[in-house]
Coordinates of C-alpha atoms in Angstrom, one line a residue:
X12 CA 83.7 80.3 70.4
X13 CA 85.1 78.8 73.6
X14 CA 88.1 79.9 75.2
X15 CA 90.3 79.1 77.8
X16 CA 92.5 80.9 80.3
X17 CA 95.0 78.7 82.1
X18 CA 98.4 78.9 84.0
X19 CA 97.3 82.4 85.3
X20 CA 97.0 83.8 88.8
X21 CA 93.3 84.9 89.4
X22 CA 92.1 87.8 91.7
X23 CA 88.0 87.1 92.0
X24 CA 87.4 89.9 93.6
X25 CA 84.4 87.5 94.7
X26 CA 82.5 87.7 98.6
X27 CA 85.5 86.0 100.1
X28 CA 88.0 87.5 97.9
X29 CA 89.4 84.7 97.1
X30 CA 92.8 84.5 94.7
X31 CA 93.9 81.5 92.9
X32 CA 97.6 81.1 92.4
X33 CA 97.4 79.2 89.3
X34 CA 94.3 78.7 87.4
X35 CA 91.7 78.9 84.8
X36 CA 88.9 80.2 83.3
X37 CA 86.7 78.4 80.5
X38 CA 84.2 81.3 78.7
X39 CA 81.4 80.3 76.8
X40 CA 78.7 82.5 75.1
X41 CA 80.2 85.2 77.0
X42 CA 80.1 83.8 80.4
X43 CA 82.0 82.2 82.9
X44 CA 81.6 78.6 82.8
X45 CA 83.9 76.9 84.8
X46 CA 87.0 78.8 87.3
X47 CA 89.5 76.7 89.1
X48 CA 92.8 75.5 89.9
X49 CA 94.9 74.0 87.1
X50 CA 95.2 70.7 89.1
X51 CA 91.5 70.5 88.5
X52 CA 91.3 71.3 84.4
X53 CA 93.7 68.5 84.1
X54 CA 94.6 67.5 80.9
X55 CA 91.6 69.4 79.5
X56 CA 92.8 72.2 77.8
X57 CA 93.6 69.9 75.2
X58 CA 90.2 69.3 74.2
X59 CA 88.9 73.3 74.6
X60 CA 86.2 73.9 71.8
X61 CA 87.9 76.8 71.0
X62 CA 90.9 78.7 71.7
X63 CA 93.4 78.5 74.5
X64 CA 95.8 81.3 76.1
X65 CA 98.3 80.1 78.3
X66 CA 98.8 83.4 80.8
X67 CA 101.6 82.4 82.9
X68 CA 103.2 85.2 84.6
X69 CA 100.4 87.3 84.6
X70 CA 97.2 88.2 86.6
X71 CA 93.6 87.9 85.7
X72 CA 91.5 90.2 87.5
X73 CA 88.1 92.1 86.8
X74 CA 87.8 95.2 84.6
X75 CA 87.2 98.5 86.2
X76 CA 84.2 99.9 86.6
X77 CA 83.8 103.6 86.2
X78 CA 80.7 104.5 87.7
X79 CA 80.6 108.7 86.5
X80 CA 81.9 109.8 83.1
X81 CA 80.8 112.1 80.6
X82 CA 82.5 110.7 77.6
X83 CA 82.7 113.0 75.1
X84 CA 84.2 115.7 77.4
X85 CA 87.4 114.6 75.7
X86 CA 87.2 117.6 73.1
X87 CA 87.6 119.9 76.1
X88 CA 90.3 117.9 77.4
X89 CA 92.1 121.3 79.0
X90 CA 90.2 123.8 77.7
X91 CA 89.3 125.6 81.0
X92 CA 91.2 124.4 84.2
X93 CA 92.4 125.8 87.5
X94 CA 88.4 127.4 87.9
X95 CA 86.1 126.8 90.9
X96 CA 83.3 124.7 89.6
X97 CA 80.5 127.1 88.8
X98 CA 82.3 129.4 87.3
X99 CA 84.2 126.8 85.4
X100 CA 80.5 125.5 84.7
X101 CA 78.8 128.5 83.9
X102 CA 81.4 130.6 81.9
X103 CA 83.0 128.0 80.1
X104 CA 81.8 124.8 79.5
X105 CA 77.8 125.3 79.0
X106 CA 79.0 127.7 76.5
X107 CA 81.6 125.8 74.8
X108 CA 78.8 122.8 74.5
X109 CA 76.4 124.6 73.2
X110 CA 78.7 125.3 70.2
X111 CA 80.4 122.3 69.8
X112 CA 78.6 119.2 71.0
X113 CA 77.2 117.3 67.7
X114 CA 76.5 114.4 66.8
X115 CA 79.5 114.0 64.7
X116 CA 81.7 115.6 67.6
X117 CA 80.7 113.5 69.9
X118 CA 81.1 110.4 67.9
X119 CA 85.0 111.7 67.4
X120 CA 85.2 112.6 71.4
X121 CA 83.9 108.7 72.2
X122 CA 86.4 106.7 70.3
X123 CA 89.2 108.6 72.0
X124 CA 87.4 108.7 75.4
X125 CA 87.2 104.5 74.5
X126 CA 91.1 104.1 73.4
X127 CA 92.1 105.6 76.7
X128 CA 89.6 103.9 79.2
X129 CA 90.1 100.2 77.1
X130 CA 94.3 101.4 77.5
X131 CA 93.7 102.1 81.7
X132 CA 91.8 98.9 82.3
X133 CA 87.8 100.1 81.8
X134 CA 85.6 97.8 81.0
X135 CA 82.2 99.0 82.1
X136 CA 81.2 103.0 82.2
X137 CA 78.1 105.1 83.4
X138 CA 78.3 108.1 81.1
X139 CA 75.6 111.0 80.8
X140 CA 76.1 113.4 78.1
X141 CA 73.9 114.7 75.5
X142 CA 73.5 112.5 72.2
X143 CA 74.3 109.7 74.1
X144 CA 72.5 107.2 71.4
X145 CA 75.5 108.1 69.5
X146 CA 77.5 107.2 72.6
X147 CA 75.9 104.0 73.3
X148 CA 76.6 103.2 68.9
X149 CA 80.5 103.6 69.3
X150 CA 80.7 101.8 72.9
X151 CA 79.1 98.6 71.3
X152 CA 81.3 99.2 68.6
X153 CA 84.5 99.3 70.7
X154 CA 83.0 96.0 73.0
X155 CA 82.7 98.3 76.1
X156 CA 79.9 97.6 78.5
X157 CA 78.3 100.5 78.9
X158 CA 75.2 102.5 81.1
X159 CA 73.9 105.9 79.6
X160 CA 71.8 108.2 78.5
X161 CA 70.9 112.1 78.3
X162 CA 71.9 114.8 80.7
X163 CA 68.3 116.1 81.6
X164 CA 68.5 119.9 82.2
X165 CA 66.2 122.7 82.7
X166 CA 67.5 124.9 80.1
X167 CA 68.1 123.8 76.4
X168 CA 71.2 122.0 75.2
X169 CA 73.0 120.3 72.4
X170 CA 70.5 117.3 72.0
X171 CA 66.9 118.8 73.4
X172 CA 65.6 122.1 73.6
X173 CA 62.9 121.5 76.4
X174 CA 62.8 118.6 79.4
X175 CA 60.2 116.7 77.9
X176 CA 62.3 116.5 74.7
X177 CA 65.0 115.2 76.9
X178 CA 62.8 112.3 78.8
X179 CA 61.7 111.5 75.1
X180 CA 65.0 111.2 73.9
X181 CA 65.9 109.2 77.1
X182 CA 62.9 106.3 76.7
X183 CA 63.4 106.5 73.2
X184 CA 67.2 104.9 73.9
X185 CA 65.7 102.8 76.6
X186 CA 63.6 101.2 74.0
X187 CA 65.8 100.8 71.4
X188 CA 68.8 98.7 73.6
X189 CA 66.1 96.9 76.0
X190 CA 67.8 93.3 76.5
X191 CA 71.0 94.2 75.5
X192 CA 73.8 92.4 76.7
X193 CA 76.3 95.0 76.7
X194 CA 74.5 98.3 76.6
X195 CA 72.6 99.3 79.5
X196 CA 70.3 102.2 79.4
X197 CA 69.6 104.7 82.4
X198 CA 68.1 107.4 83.4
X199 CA 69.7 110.6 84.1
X200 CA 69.2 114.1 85.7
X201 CA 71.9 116.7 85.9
X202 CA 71.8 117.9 90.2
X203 CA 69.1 119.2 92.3
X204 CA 70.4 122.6 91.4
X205 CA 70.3 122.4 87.5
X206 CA 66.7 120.7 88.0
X207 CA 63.2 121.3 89.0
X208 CA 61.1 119.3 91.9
X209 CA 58.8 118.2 88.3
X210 CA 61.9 117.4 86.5
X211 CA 63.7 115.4 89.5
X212 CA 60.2 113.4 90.4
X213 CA 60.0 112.7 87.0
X214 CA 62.9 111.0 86.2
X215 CA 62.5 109.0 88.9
X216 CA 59.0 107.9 88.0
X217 CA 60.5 107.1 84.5
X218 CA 63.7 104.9 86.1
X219 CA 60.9 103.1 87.9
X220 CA 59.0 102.3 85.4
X221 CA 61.3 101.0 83.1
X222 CA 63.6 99.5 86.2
X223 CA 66.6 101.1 84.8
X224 CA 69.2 103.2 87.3
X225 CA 69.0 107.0 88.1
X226 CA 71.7 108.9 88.0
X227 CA 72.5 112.5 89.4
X228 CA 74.7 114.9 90.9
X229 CA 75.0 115.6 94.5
X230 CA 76.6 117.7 97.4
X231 CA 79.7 118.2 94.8
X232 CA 80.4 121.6 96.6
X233 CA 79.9 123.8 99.6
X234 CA 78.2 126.5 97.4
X235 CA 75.8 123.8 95.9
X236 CA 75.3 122.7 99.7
X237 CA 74.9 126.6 101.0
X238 CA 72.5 127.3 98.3
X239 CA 70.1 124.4 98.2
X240 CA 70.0 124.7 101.8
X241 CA 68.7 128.8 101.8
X242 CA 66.5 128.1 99.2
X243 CA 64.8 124.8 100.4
X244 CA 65.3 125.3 104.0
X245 CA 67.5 121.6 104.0
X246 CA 70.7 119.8 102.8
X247 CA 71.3 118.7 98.7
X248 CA 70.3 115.0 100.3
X249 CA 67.6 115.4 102.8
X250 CA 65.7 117.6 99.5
X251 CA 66.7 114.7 97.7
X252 CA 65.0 112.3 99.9
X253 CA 61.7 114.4 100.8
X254 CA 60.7 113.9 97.1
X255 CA 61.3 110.4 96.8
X256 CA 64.4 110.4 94.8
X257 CA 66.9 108.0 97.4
X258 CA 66.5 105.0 96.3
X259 CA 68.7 101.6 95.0
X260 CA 68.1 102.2 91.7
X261 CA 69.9 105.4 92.4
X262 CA 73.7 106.5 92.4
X263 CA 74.9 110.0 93.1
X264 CA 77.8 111.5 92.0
X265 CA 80.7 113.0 94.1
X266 CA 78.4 113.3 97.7
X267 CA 81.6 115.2 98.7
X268 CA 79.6 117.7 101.4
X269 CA 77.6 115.0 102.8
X270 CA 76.2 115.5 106.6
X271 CA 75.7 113.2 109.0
X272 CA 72.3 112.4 108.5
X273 CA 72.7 112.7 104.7
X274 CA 74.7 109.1 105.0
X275 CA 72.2 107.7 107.0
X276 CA 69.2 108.4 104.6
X277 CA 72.0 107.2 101.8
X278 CA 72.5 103.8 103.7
X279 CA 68.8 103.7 104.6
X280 CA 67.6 103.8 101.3
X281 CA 70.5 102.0 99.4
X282 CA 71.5 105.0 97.3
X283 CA 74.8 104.5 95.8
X284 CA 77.9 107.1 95.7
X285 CA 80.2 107.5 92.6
X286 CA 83.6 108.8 94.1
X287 CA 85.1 111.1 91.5
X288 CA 88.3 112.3 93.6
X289 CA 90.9 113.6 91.1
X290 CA 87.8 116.0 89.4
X291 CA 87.4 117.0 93.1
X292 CA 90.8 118.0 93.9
X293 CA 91.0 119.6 90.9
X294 CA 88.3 121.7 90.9
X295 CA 89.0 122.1 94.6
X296 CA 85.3 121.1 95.7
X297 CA 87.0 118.7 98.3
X298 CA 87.3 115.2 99.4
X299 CA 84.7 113.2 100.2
X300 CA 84.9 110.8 103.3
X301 CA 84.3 107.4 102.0
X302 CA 85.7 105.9 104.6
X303 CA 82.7 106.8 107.0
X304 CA 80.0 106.3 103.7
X305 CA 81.7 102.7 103.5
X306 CA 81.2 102.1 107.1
X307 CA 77.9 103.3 107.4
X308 CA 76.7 100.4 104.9
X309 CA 77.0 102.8 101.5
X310 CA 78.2 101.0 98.1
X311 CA 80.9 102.9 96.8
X312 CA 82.7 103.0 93.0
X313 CA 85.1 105.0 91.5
X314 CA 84.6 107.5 88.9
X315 CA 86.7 109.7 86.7
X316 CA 84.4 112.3 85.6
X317 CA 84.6 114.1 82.2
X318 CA 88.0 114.7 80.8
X319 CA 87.6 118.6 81.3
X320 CA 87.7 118.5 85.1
X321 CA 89.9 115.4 85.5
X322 CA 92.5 115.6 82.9
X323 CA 92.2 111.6 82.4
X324 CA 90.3 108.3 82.4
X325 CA 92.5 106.6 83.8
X326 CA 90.7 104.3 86.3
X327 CA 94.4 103.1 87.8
X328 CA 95.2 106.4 89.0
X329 CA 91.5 106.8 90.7
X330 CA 91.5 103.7 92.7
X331 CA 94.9 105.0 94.1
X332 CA 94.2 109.0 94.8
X333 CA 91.0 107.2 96.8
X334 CA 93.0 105.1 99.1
X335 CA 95.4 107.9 99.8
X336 CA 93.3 110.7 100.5
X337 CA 90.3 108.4 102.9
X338 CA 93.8 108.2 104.6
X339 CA 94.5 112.1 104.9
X340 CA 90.9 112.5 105.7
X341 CA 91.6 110.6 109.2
X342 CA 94.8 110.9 109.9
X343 CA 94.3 106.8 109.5
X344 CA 96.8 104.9 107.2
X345 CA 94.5 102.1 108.1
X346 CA 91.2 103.9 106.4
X347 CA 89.8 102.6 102.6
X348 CA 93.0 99.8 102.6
X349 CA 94.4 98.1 98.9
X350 CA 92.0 95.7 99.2
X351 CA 88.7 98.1 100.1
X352 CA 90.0 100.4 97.0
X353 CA 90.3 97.6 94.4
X354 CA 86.2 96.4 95.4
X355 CA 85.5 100.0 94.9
X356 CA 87.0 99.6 91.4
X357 CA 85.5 96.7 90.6
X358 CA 82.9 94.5 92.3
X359 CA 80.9 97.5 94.9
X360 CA 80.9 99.9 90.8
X361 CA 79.2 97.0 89.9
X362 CA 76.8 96.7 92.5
X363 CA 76.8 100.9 92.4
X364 CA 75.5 100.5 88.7
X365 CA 72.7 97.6 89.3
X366 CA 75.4 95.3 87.6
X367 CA 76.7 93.5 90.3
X368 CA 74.9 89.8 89.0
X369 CA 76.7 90.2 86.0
X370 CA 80.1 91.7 86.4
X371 CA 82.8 93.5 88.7
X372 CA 84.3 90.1 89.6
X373 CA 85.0 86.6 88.4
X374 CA 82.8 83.9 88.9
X375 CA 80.4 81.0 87.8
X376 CA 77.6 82.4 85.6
X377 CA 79.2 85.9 85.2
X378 CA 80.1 87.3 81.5
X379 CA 83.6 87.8 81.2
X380 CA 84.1 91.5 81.7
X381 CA 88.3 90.9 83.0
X382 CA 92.0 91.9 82.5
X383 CA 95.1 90.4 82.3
X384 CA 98.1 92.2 84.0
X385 CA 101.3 92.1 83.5
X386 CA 102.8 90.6 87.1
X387 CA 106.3 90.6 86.2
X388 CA 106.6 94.4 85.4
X389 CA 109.7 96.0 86.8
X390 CA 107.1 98.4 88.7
X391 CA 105.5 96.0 90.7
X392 CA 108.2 93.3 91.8
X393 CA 108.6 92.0 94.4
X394 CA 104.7 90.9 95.4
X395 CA 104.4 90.5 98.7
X396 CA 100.8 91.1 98.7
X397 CA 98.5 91.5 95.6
X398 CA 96.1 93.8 96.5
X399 CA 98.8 96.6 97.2
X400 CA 100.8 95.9 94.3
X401 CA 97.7 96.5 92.1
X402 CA 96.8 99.3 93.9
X403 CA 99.6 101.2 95.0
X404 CA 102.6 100.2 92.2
X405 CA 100.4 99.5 89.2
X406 CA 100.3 101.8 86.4
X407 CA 97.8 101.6 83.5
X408 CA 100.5 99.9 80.8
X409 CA 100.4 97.3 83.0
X410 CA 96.9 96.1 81.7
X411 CA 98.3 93.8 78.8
X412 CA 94.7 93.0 77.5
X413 CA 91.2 93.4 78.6
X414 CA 87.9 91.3 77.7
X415 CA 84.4 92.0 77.6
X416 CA 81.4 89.3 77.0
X417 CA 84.2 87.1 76.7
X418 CA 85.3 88.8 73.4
X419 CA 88.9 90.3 73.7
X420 CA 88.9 94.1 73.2
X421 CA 92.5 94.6 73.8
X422 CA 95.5 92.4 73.0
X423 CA 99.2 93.1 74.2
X424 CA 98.1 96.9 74.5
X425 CA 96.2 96.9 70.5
X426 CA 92.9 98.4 71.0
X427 CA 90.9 96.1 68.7
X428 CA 87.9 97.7 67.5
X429 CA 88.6 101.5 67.5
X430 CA 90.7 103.2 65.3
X431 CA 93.5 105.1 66.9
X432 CA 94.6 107.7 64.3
X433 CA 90.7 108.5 63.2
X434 CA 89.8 109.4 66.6
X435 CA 93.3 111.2 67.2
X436 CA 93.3 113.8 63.9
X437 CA 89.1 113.9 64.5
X438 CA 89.5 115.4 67.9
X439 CA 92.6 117.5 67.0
X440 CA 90.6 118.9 64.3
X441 CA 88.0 119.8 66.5
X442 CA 90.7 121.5 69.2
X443 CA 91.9 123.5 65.9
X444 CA 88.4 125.2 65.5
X445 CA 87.9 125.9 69.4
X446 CA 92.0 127.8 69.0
X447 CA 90.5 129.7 65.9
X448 CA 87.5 130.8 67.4
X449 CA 89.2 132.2 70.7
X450 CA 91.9 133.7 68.6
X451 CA 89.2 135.6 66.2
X452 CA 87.8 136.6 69.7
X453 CA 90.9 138.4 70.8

């Protein structure tokens, strides 16, 4: 069914980041047919196909893109915090997955991850997890755009007990959502210190051959760094690139400890970087300079990370911690400005994901992946300029409702499609086990 968006100011987030003060958008089929100024619709939105929604007083921008999750992390949602990574890694959460990540589990774990990413503003995520087909069922479900698939490891997890399991399991979901509008299959490897030279080079030869994205973890900390470095005689990224694995079908996550020639071989061979910075804080693994990847010719999105190293998905709060610390980083208020922050959120996670033809801003021939903020909020008047309101005085409850294919998936802050209290008393349920179990253990 047609609809139309009029009487609304419009943030493209396009190559000339353009804004129109007051104007509309006509969706058909999902995509962006026409975008303009009101004094060029005319009298036409009485004769819209479909339905109309006058959106005066309020912006329409592009969903977020969050371009490093692990969705069904909710259920550990702080169950182990203040710990360095490895050990938070190692002890606790490898442990606690192999007990508790199901099927049914992670179904639970996804519909509340969804409720709070569709509440923040997410409209397209790039999960890997284990069970992700499950993952990839309750996205389409909720409306999300979504890019996923298995965590490939070298030891046995939840979903696979041996690699080649894992790559089976990870064509096997290729295969089954090839030309799907909504649901975008990857390929994914956990970091060059979790996986083999065989296991690395083969994921890559798979993402080739089915022209999906690879995704991976990189340089998240010094130790990672230090000991990739002894063992292989280089840096996390110039390994990385001796075996083929840079590439632009490839984003890496975090690239916190990245040397100098590390972004060069990231520029020269268009490998993208998922910025996670609240995980990184708070697992105290650092603060990678973005501002330096950006000007070296990198793409650059935003991430949240799983729920057990972040607290939240809250894609609002991301795009602000990265424009504040690129700033601390320098000693530069003038470093990764409002407007350099929102791309990273919306259009350059697109382009980070392989999406960038079909979303991360709003234009002609896009599918209508958007969001429609709330401009009169007490916490973001006055306006003087857009871009920092939406960065810097923006909160999540501003996000009034959000849209993906053109179908709404939030209205006036109702989550359509997932079921609040189901997800809510599932997870909680869940938690309760986990508190039994460590009690019995005491």
């Amino acid at each position: 069914m047609e609809k139309l968006i009029y009487n609304a100011r419009i943030l493209t987030m396009n190559q000339r980041m353009e804004t129109i003060e007051k104007g509309y958008i006509r969706i058909d089929k999902g995509k962006i047919t026409e975008i303009g100024r009101m004094e060029e619709l005319g009298e036409r939105e009485e004769h819209c196909a479909g339905v109309a929604y006058d959106l005066e007083g309020m912006w329409v921008m592009p969903g977020f893109v969050n371009t490093h999750t692990h969705v069904p992390m909710t259920i550990l949602r702080g169950y182990a915090d203040d710990l360095p990574l490895h050990t938070w890694l190692t002890k606790y959460i490898f442990p606690a997955e192999a007990k508790l990540v199901t099927p049914e589990n992670v179904r639970l774990a996804s519909r509340l991850a969804f409720l709070e990413m569709i509440k923040s503003g997410t409209t397209c995520f790039n999960d890997m997890y284990f069970f992700e087909d499950v993952i990839a069922e309750e996205a389409k479900r909720a409306g999300l755009r979504g890019v996923m698939n298995e965590s490939v490891i070298d030891f046995p997890t939840a979903s696979f007990r041996t690699v080649k399991e894992g790559f089976e399991r990870i064509e096997k979901l290729i295969r089954q959502w090839e030309g799907d509008r909504s649901i975008h299959p990857s390929v994914c490897v956990h970091a060059p210190y979790t996986c083999s030279q065989k296991t690395l080079q083969e994921a890559k030869k798979l993402a080739d051959k089915y022209s999906t994205l690879l995704q991976i973890h990189l340089a998240e900390t010094r130790k990672e760094v230090e000991d990739i470095t002894l063992e292989k005689g280089m840096s996390p990224a110039e390994y990385l690139y001796t075996i083929g694995l840079l590439d632009r079908n490839v984003i890496a996550a975090h690239c916190v400890w990245l040397n100098e020639k590390e972004v060069e071989l990231l520029a020269k061979t268009g490998t993208a970087v998922g910025h996670c910075p609240k995980s990184n804080l708070k697992l105290a693994s650092g603060i990678a300079d973005t501002d330096t990847y950006i000007k070296a010719g990198i793409t650059v999105g935003l991430g949240t990370d799983g729920t057990a190293s972040n607290n939240a998905l809250d894609m609002v709060e991301e795009m602000r911690f990265a424009a504040l610390l690129a700033k601390v980083v320098h000693y530069n208020p003038e470093a990764v400005n409002a407007r350099t922050a929102l791309r990273m959120a919306t259009i350059e996670g697109a382009r980070a994901l392989g999406l960038g033809d079909i979303t991360g801003s709003l234009e002609k021939g896009k599918r209508a992946d958007l969001l429609v903020v709330h401009a009169e909020a007490t916490n973001m008047v006055p306006v003087y300029d857009v871009y920092s309101a939406i960065v810097y005085a923006m909160n999540s409850k501003n996000v009034r409702s959000s849209m993906v294919e053109g179908e709404w998936i939030m209205r006036d802050r109702v989550v359509l499609h997932v079921n609040k209290e189901e997800a809510v008393e599932g997870v909680n349920r869940i938690a309760a086990g986990i508190r039994m179990k460590n009690s019995d253990k005491r």
